[in-house]
Amino acid sequence: MANDDEMAYLFAIQNQQNQINFQPNPRTVNNNIINSFELTDSAFIKNYRLTKNLANSLIQELSPFLKSPKRSSDLDVSTKVLVALNFFATGSYQTPVGNSRFTSVSQSSVSRCIEEVTSALNTDDVFGKWVKFPSSLRELRKVRNEFYETTGIQGCIGCIDCTHVAIVPPIKDPLNAHSEYIYVNRKGYHSINVQLICDSKLRILNVNALFPGSTNDSYIWNNCDILPILEQIYRNGQQGYFLLGDSGYALRPWLLTPINDPVTDVEQYYNKIQMTTRSAVERCNGVLKMRFRCLLKHRFLHYHPEKCTKIINACTVLHNMCIIHNVELPVEEGPTNIEMGIIQHSNHQNNGQHFGGNDLLLGRQTRSVVANYLYRNRRH
């Protein structure tokens, strides 16, 4: 009998295949009431999260992937993009989005806009442009230098963690009794467990939104496409590049975790800097979800998991656009103590103490070298 992680892996493969085969439906009607671009700059950002110039650039970029209107009643490309942006930004139900004074379109039209724009943002040409892990040593050095200038930690090229995006319970698959249950996470709600890797500026370098909520973080990491890249870089002799993760991950030379029960000043200082630097991914998650509130736990994505994955990917593209272009995060009304979906691990959960053999020993050596360097060059 397959365990939950094996079952989750099968679902991730199916999720990925379904994304490839997922096709948008035909479009419908539109009646504009107010020109959104006549809003003040702050009001425009509050409704769409992008600046006017950035929204216009996005419309141009997505135009080749969106259907042009063929009848006077068809929605134009600009309206489709703005309707989808407003949904991503607010997380409102489709009917209120359609009833907006900026669009005034039917719920079914909103649904088709979200579907078409989300698919466009997931195309290789768009997604691969905005969400990409460094592909050369020159790019890796640039990210590493940015971390060093900010934190003093030398060798870090990214911070990794997972966050849960709530979804409605998927329809049970009669061929598999686990199809709904496997999305229930440790907090008891249905979700996608999303792995994020970010740089020091909170730009998302890699996102993996293929796995259901019951999957643990380390399993996602062990089955993602970044792990073999970093392992290969290390084994090719480039040993000054690593990610920072929490105690839920296995300690390796390419992924450094905190030290359990630090005793010496060196160990305590390392843990302090490691935690401070690693907090970048938690801030990244917070900014992502507060900017695109459809990802917040209390909003829930009311779609099948495959489409939820595509919406998450779309929001990471838009997040990176905002980070790169320094778009301000709008001040939102409402509770400030919203749970961001990061499930904290016990300090003793993993920390690389399980099977690792020589790689675990090399990880300890790398961590010791980094810890001693940090302590010798600590900033007072």
Coordinates of C-alpha atoms in Angstrom, one line a residue:
M1 CA 0.0 0.0 0.0
A2 CA 1.4 3.4 -1.0
N3 CA 2.0 5.9 1.8
D4 CA 0.7 9.4 1.8
D5 CA 3.9 10.9 0.3
E6 CA 3.9 8.4 -2.6
M7 CA 0.3 9.1 -3.2
A8 CA 1.0 12.8 -3.1
Y9 CA 3.7 12.4 -5.7
L10 CA 1.3 10.6 -8.0
F11 CA -1.1 13.5 -7.6
A12 CA 1.6 16.0 -8.3
I13 CA 2.4 14.2 -11.6
Q14 CA -1.3 14.2 -12.5
N15 CA -1.5 17.8 -11.5
Q16 CA 1.3 18.8 -13.8
Q17 CA -0.1 16.8 -16.7
N18 CA -3.5 18.3 -16.2
Q19 CA -2.0 21.8 -16.4
I20 CA -0.5 20.9 -19.8
N21 CA -3.9 19.7 -21.1
F22 CA -6.0 22.4 -19.5
Q23 CA -7.5 24.6 -22.2
P24 CA -9.5 27.8 -21.8
N25 CA -13.1 28.1 -22.9
P26 CA -14.6 30.6 -25.3
R27 CA -15.3 34.1 -24.1
T28 CA -18.3 36.4 -23.8
V29 CA -19.7 39.8 -23.3
N30 CA -18.6 43.1 -21.7
N31 CA -20.0 46.5 -20.8
N32 CA -17.4 49.0 -19.4
I33 CA -18.7 51.7 -17.0
I34 CA -15.7 53.5 -15.7
N35 CA -12.2 53.6 -17.3
S36 CA -9.9 52.1 -14.7
F37 CA -7.0 54.0 -16.0
E38 CA -8.7 57.3 -14.9
L39 CA -8.3 56.2 -11.3
T40 CA -5.7 57.8 -9.1
D41 CA -2.4 55.9 -9.0
S42 CA -3.0 54.7 -5.4
A43 CA -6.6 53.6 -6.2
F44 CA -5.4 51.7 -9.3
I45 CA -2.8 49.9 -7.3
K46 CA -5.3 49.1 -4.6
N47 CA -7.7 47.5 -7.1
Y48 CA -5.2 45.8 -9.4
R49 CA -1.9 45.7 -7.5
L50 CA 0.1 46.9 -10.5
T51 CA 0.8 50.4 -11.5
K52 CA -0.9 51.7 -14.6
N53 CA 2.3 51.5 -16.6
L54 CA 3.0 48.0 -15.4
A55 CA -0.6 46.9 -16.1
N56 CA -0.3 48.3 -19.7
S57 CA 3.0 46.4 -20.1
L58 CA 1.3 43.2 -18.8
I59 CA -1.6 43.7 -21.3
Q60 CA 0.9 44.0 -24.1
E61 CA 2.8 41.0 -22.9
L62 CA -0.3 38.8 -22.6
S63 CA -2.0 39.9 -25.8
P64 CA -0.5 37.2 -28.0
F65 CA -1.9 34.5 -25.6
L66 CA -5.4 36.0 -25.3
K67 CA -8.2 35.8 -27.8
S68 CA -8.9 39.1 -29.5
P69 CA -12.5 40.3 -29.7
K70 CA -14.3 39.2 -32.9
R71 CA -17.7 40.8 -32.1
S72 CA -18.6 44.1 -30.5
S73 CA -19.9 42.2 -27.5
D74 CA -16.7 40.4 -26.9
L75 CA -14.4 41.4 -24.0
D76 CA -11.3 43.2 -25.1
V77 CA -7.9 42.1 -23.9
S78 CA -7.4 45.0 -21.5
T79 CA -10.7 44.2 -19.7
K80 CA -9.8 40.5 -19.4
V81 CA -6.5 41.3 -17.8
L82 CA -8.0 43.9 -15.4
V83 CA -10.9 41.6 -14.4
A84 CA -8.3 38.8 -13.5
L85 CA -6.0 41.2 -11.7
N86 CA -8.9 42.4 -9.6
F87 CA -9.8 38.9 -8.6
F88 CA -6.2 38.0 -7.8
A89 CA -5.9 41.2 -5.7
T90 CA -9.1 40.9 -3.7
G91 CA -9.9 37.2 -3.7
S92 CA -13.6 38.1 -4.0
Y93 CA -16.2 35.8 -5.5
Q94 CA -16.6 36.1 -9.2
T95 CA -20.0 37.8 -9.0
P96 CA -18.8 40.9 -7.0
V97 CA -15.8 41.2 -9.3
G98 CA -18.2 41.2 -12.3
N99 CA -20.5 43.7 -10.7
S100 CA -17.6 46.1 -10.2
R101 CA -18.2 49.6 -11.5
F102 CA -15.0 49.1 -13.6
T103 CA -16.2 46.1 -15.6
S104 CA -19.9 45.2 -15.1
V105 CA -19.7 41.7 -16.7
S106 CA -21.4 38.5 -15.9
Q107 CA -20.1 35.9 -13.4
S108 CA -19.5 33.5 -16.3
S109 CA -17.5 36.1 -18.1
V110 CA -15.4 36.7 -15.0
S111 CA -14.7 33.0 -14.8
R112 CA -13.5 32.9 -18.4
C113 CA -11.3 36.0 -17.9
I114 CA -9.6 34.4 -14.9
E115 CA -9.2 31.1 -16.8
E116 CA -7.7 32.7 -19.9
V117 CA -5.4 35.2 -18.1
T118 CA -4.2 32.6 -15.7
S119 CA -3.3 30.2 -18.5
A120 CA -1.5 33.1 -20.3
L121 CA 0.6 33.8 -17.2
N122 CA 1.5 30.1 -17.0
T123 CA 2.9 29.9 -20.5
D124 CA 6.6 29.2 -20.7
D125 CA 7.2 32.6 -22.5
V126 CA 5.7 34.5 -19.6
F127 CA 6.2 32.4 -16.5
G128 CA 9.8 31.5 -17.5
K129 CA 10.6 35.1 -18.0
W130 CA 9.5 36.3 -14.5
V131 CA 10.0 33.3 -12.3
K132 CA 13.4 31.7 -12.9
F133 CA 16.2 30.2 -10.8
P134 CA 19.7 31.5 -11.7
S135 CA 20.9 29.5 -14.7
S136 CA 24.6 30.4 -14.7
L137 CA 27.4 30.9 -12.1
R138 CA 27.4 34.6 -13.0
E139 CA 23.7 34.8 -12.0
L140 CA 24.3 32.7 -8.9
R141 CA 27.2 35.0 -7.8
K142 CA 24.9 38.1 -8.2
V143 CA 22.3 36.6 -5.9
R144 CA 25.0 35.4 -3.5
N145 CA 26.5 38.9 -3.4
E146 CA 23.2 40.5 -2.7
F147 CA 22.6 38.2 0.3
Y148 CA 26.2 38.9 1.6
E149 CA 25.7 42.7 1.3
T150 CA 22.5 42.4 3.3
T151 CA 23.2 39.9 6.0
G152 CA 27.0 39.1 5.9
I153 CA 26.3 35.4 5.3
Q154 CA 28.6 34.3 2.4
G155 CA 27.4 31.6 0.0
C156 CA 23.6 31.9 0.4
I157 CA 21.7 32.0 -2.9
G158 CA 18.2 31.7 -1.6
C159 CA 15.8 30.9 1.3
I160 CA 13.4 28.0 1.1
D161 CA 10.1 27.2 2.9
C162 CA 6.6 26.0 2.2
T163 CA 3.3 27.7 2.6
H164 CA -0.2 26.4 2.5
V165 CA -2.8 27.9 0.1
A166 CA -6.3 27.0 1.2
I167 CA -8.7 25.3 -1.4
V168 CA -12.2 24.0 -1.2
P169 CA -12.3 20.2 -0.7
P170 CA -11.8 18.6 -4.1
I171 CA -14.6 16.4 -5.5
K172 CA -13.8 12.8 -4.4
D173 CA -12.5 10.6 -7.1
P174 CA -14.5 7.3 -7.1
L175 CA -11.4 5.5 -8.4
N176 CA -9.2 6.7 -5.4
A177 CA -10.5 7.1 -1.9
H178 CA -7.5 9.3 -1.0
S179 CA -8.1 12.0 -3.7
E180 CA -9.9 14.4 -1.3
Y181 CA -8.2 13.4 2.0
I182 CA -4.7 13.8 0.7
Y183 CA -5.3 17.6 0.5
V184 CA -5.9 17.9 4.2
N185 CA -2.9 19.5 6.0
R186 CA -1.7 19.3 9.6
K187 CA -3.9 22.2 10.5
G188 CA -7.0 20.3 9.3
Y189 CA -8.0 22.3 6.2
H190 CA -7.6 21.5 2.5
S191 CA -4.7 23.1 0.8
I192 CA -1.9 23.1 -1.8
N193 CA 1.5 22.9 -0.1
V194 CA 3.5 25.5 -2.0
Q195 CA 7.3 25.5 -2.0
L196 CA 8.9 28.9 -2.4
I197 CA 12.6 29.8 -2.9
C198 CA 13.3 33.6 -2.8
D199 CA 16.3 35.9 -2.9
S200 CA 17.2 38.7 -0.5
K201 CA 14.9 41.2 -2.3
L202 CA 11.9 38.8 -1.9
R203 CA 11.8 37.9 -5.6
I204 CA 10.6 34.3 -6.0
L205 CA 13.3 32.3 -7.8
N206 CA 11.3 29.1 -7.9
V207 CA 7.8 27.9 -7.0
N208 CA 6.4 24.4 -6.8
A209 CA 2.6 24.3 -6.3
L210 CA 2.0 20.7 -7.4
F211 CA 1.7 18.9 -4.1
P212 CA -1.4 18.5 -1.9
G213 CA -1.5 19.8 1.7
S214 CA -0.7 16.5 3.4
T215 CA 2.7 16.4 1.8
N216 CA 5.6 17.4 4.1
D217 CA 8.1 20.1 3.0
S218 CA 11.1 17.8 2.8
Y219 CA 9.3 15.4 0.4
I220 CA 8.5 18.3 -1.9
W221 CA 12.1 19.5 -1.8
N222 CA 13.4 16.0 -2.6
N223 CA 11.1 15.8 -5.7
C224 CA 11.7 19.3 -7.1
D225 CA 13.9 20.3 -10.0
I226 CA 16.2 22.6 -8.0
L227 CA 17.7 20.0 -5.8
P228 CA 19.6 18.1 -8.5
I229 CA 20.9 21.4 -9.9
L230 CA 22.4 22.5 -6.6
E231 CA 23.7 19.0 -5.9
Q232 CA 25.4 18.9 -9.3
I233 CA 26.9 22.4 -8.8
Y234 CA 28.4 21.2 -5.5
R235 CA 29.8 17.9 -6.9
N236 CA 31.3 19.8 -9.8
G237 CA 33.5 21.7 -7.3
Q238 CA 31.5 24.9 -6.9
Q239 CA 31.0 24.5 -3.2
G240 CA 30.1 28.1 -2.1
Y241 CA 26.4 28.0 -3.0
F242 CA 23.6 26.9 -0.7
L243 CA 20.0 27.6 0.3
L244 CA 18.9 28.2 3.9
G245 CA 16.0 26.2 5.3
D246 CA 14.4 25.4 8.6
S247 CA 14.7 22.3 10.7
G248 CA 12.1 20.5 8.5
Y249 CA 14.8 20.0 5.8
A250 CA 17.7 17.6 5.8
L251 CA 21.1 19.2 6.3
R252 CA 23.2 19.0 3.2
P253 CA 26.1 21.1 1.8
W254 CA 23.7 22.7 -0.6
L255 CA 20.9 23.4 2.1
L256 CA 22.0 24.6 5.5
T257 CA 19.6 24.2 8.5
P258 CA 19.8 25.5 12.1
I259 CA 21.9 23.8 14.7
N260 CA 19.9 21.8 17.3
D261 CA 20.6 22.9 20.9
P262 CA 23.4 25.4 20.1
V263 CA 26.0 25.5 23.0
T264 CA 28.9 27.6 21.9
D265 CA 28.9 31.3 21.0
V266 CA 29.7 30.4 17.4
E267 CA 26.7 28.0 17.2
Q268 CA 24.3 30.5 18.8
Y269 CA 25.5 33.3 16.5
Y270 CA 25.1 31.1 13.4
N271 CA 21.6 30.2 14.4
K272 CA 20.8 33.9 14.9
I273 CA 22.1 34.9 11.5
Q274 CA 20.6 31.9 9.8
M275 CA 17.2 32.6 11.2
T276 CA 17.4 36.3 10.4
T277 CA 18.4 35.6 6.8
R278 CA 15.9 32.8 6.4
S279 CA 13.1 35.1 7.5
A280 CA 13.2 36.6 4.0
V281 CA 11.1 33.7 2.7
E282 CA 8.5 34.3 5.4
R283 CA 8.4 38.0 4.5
C284 CA 8.1 37.0 0.8
N285 CA 5.2 34.7 1.6
G286 CA 3.5 37.5 3.6
V287 CA 3.9 40.0 0.8
L288 CA 2.7 37.6 -1.8
K289 CA -0.5 36.8 0.1
M290 CA -1.2 40.3 1.3
R291 CA -0.8 41.6 -2.3
F292 CA -2.8 38.8 -3.9
R293 CA -5.4 38.1 -1.3
C294 CA -7.0 35.3 -3.2
L295 CA -4.2 33.2 -1.7
L296 CA -5.1 34.0 1.9
K297 CA -6.4 31.1 4.1
H298 CA -9.8 32.7 4.9
R299 CA -10.5 33.4 1.1
F300 CA -10.1 29.8 -0.2
L301 CA -9.6 29.1 -3.9
H302 CA -12.9 27.7 -5.2
Y303 CA -11.4 25.7 -8.0
H304 CA -10.1 22.2 -8.7
P305 CA -6.5 21.7 -7.5
E306 CA -5.0 21.9 -11.0
K307 CA -6.5 25.3 -11.6
C308 CA -5.5 26.4 -8.1
T309 CA -1.9 25.5 -9.0
K310 CA -2.1 27.7 -12.1
I311 CA -3.5 30.6 -10.1
I312 CA -0.7 30.3 -7.5
N313 CA 1.8 30.3 -10.4
A314 CA 0.1 33.4 -11.9
C315 CA 0.3 35.3 -8.6
T316 CA 4.1 34.5 -8.3
V317 CA 4.6 36.1 -11.8
L318 CA 2.7 39.2 -10.7
H319 CA 4.5 39.3 -7.4
N320 CA 7.9 39.3 -9.1
M321 CA 6.7 42.0 -11.5
C322 CA 5.8 44.2 -8.5
I323 CA 9.1 43.4 -6.7
I324 CA 11.3 44.1 -9.7
H325 CA 9.4 47.4 -10.4
N326 CA 9.2 48.5 -6.7
V327 CA 5.4 48.7 -6.6
E328 CA 4.2 49.6 -3.2
L329 CA 2.2 47.2 -1.2
P330 CA -1.3 48.8 -0.7
V331 CA -2.5 49.2 2.9
E332 CA -5.5 46.9 3.4
E333 CA -8.3 47.3 5.8
G334 CA -9.0 44.2 7.9
P335 CA -7.3 42.0 10.4
T336 CA -3.5 42.2 10.7
N337 CA -3.0 38.9 12.4
I338 CA -3.9 36.7 9.4
E339 CA -2.3 33.3 9.4
M340 CA 0.0 33.1 6.3
G341 CA -0.1 29.3 6.0
I342 CA 3.5 28.5 7.0
I343 CA 3.4 25.6 9.4
Q344 CA 6.3 25.9 11.8
H345 CA 8.4 22.8 12.4
S346 CA 9.7 21.5 15.7
N347 CA 13.4 22.3 16.2
H348 CA 14.1 18.6 16.4
Q349 CA 11.9 17.4 13.6
N350 CA 14.6 16.6 11.0
N351 CA 17.7 18.8 10.9
G352 CA 19.3 16.3 8.7
Q353 CA 19.7 13.6 11.3
H354 CA 18.0 11.0 9.2
F355 CA 19.6 9.1 6.4
G356 CA 22.3 11.1 4.7
G357 CA 25.6 9.3 4.9
N358 CA 28.5 11.2 3.6
D359 CA 26.3 14.1 2.4
L360 CA 25.2 14.7 6.0
L361 CA 28.8 14.8 7.2
L362 CA 29.7 17.2 4.4
G363 CA 26.7 19.3 5.3
R364 CA 27.9 19.5 8.9
Q365 CA 31.4 20.5 7.7
T366 CA 30.0 23.2 5.4
R367 CA 27.8 24.6 8.2
S368 CA 30.7 24.6 10.6
V369 CA 32.8 26.6 8.2
V370 CA 30.0 29.1 7.6
A371 CA 29.4 29.4 11.3
N372 CA 33.0 30.1 12.2
Y373 CA 33.3 32.6 9.3
L374 CA 30.2 34.4 10.5
Y375 CA 31.4 34.6 14.1
R376 CA 34.9 35.8 13.1
N377 CA 33.4 38.5 10.9
R378 CA 30.4 39.4 13.0
R379 CA 29.0 42.8 12.7
H380 CA 28.8 44.8 16.0

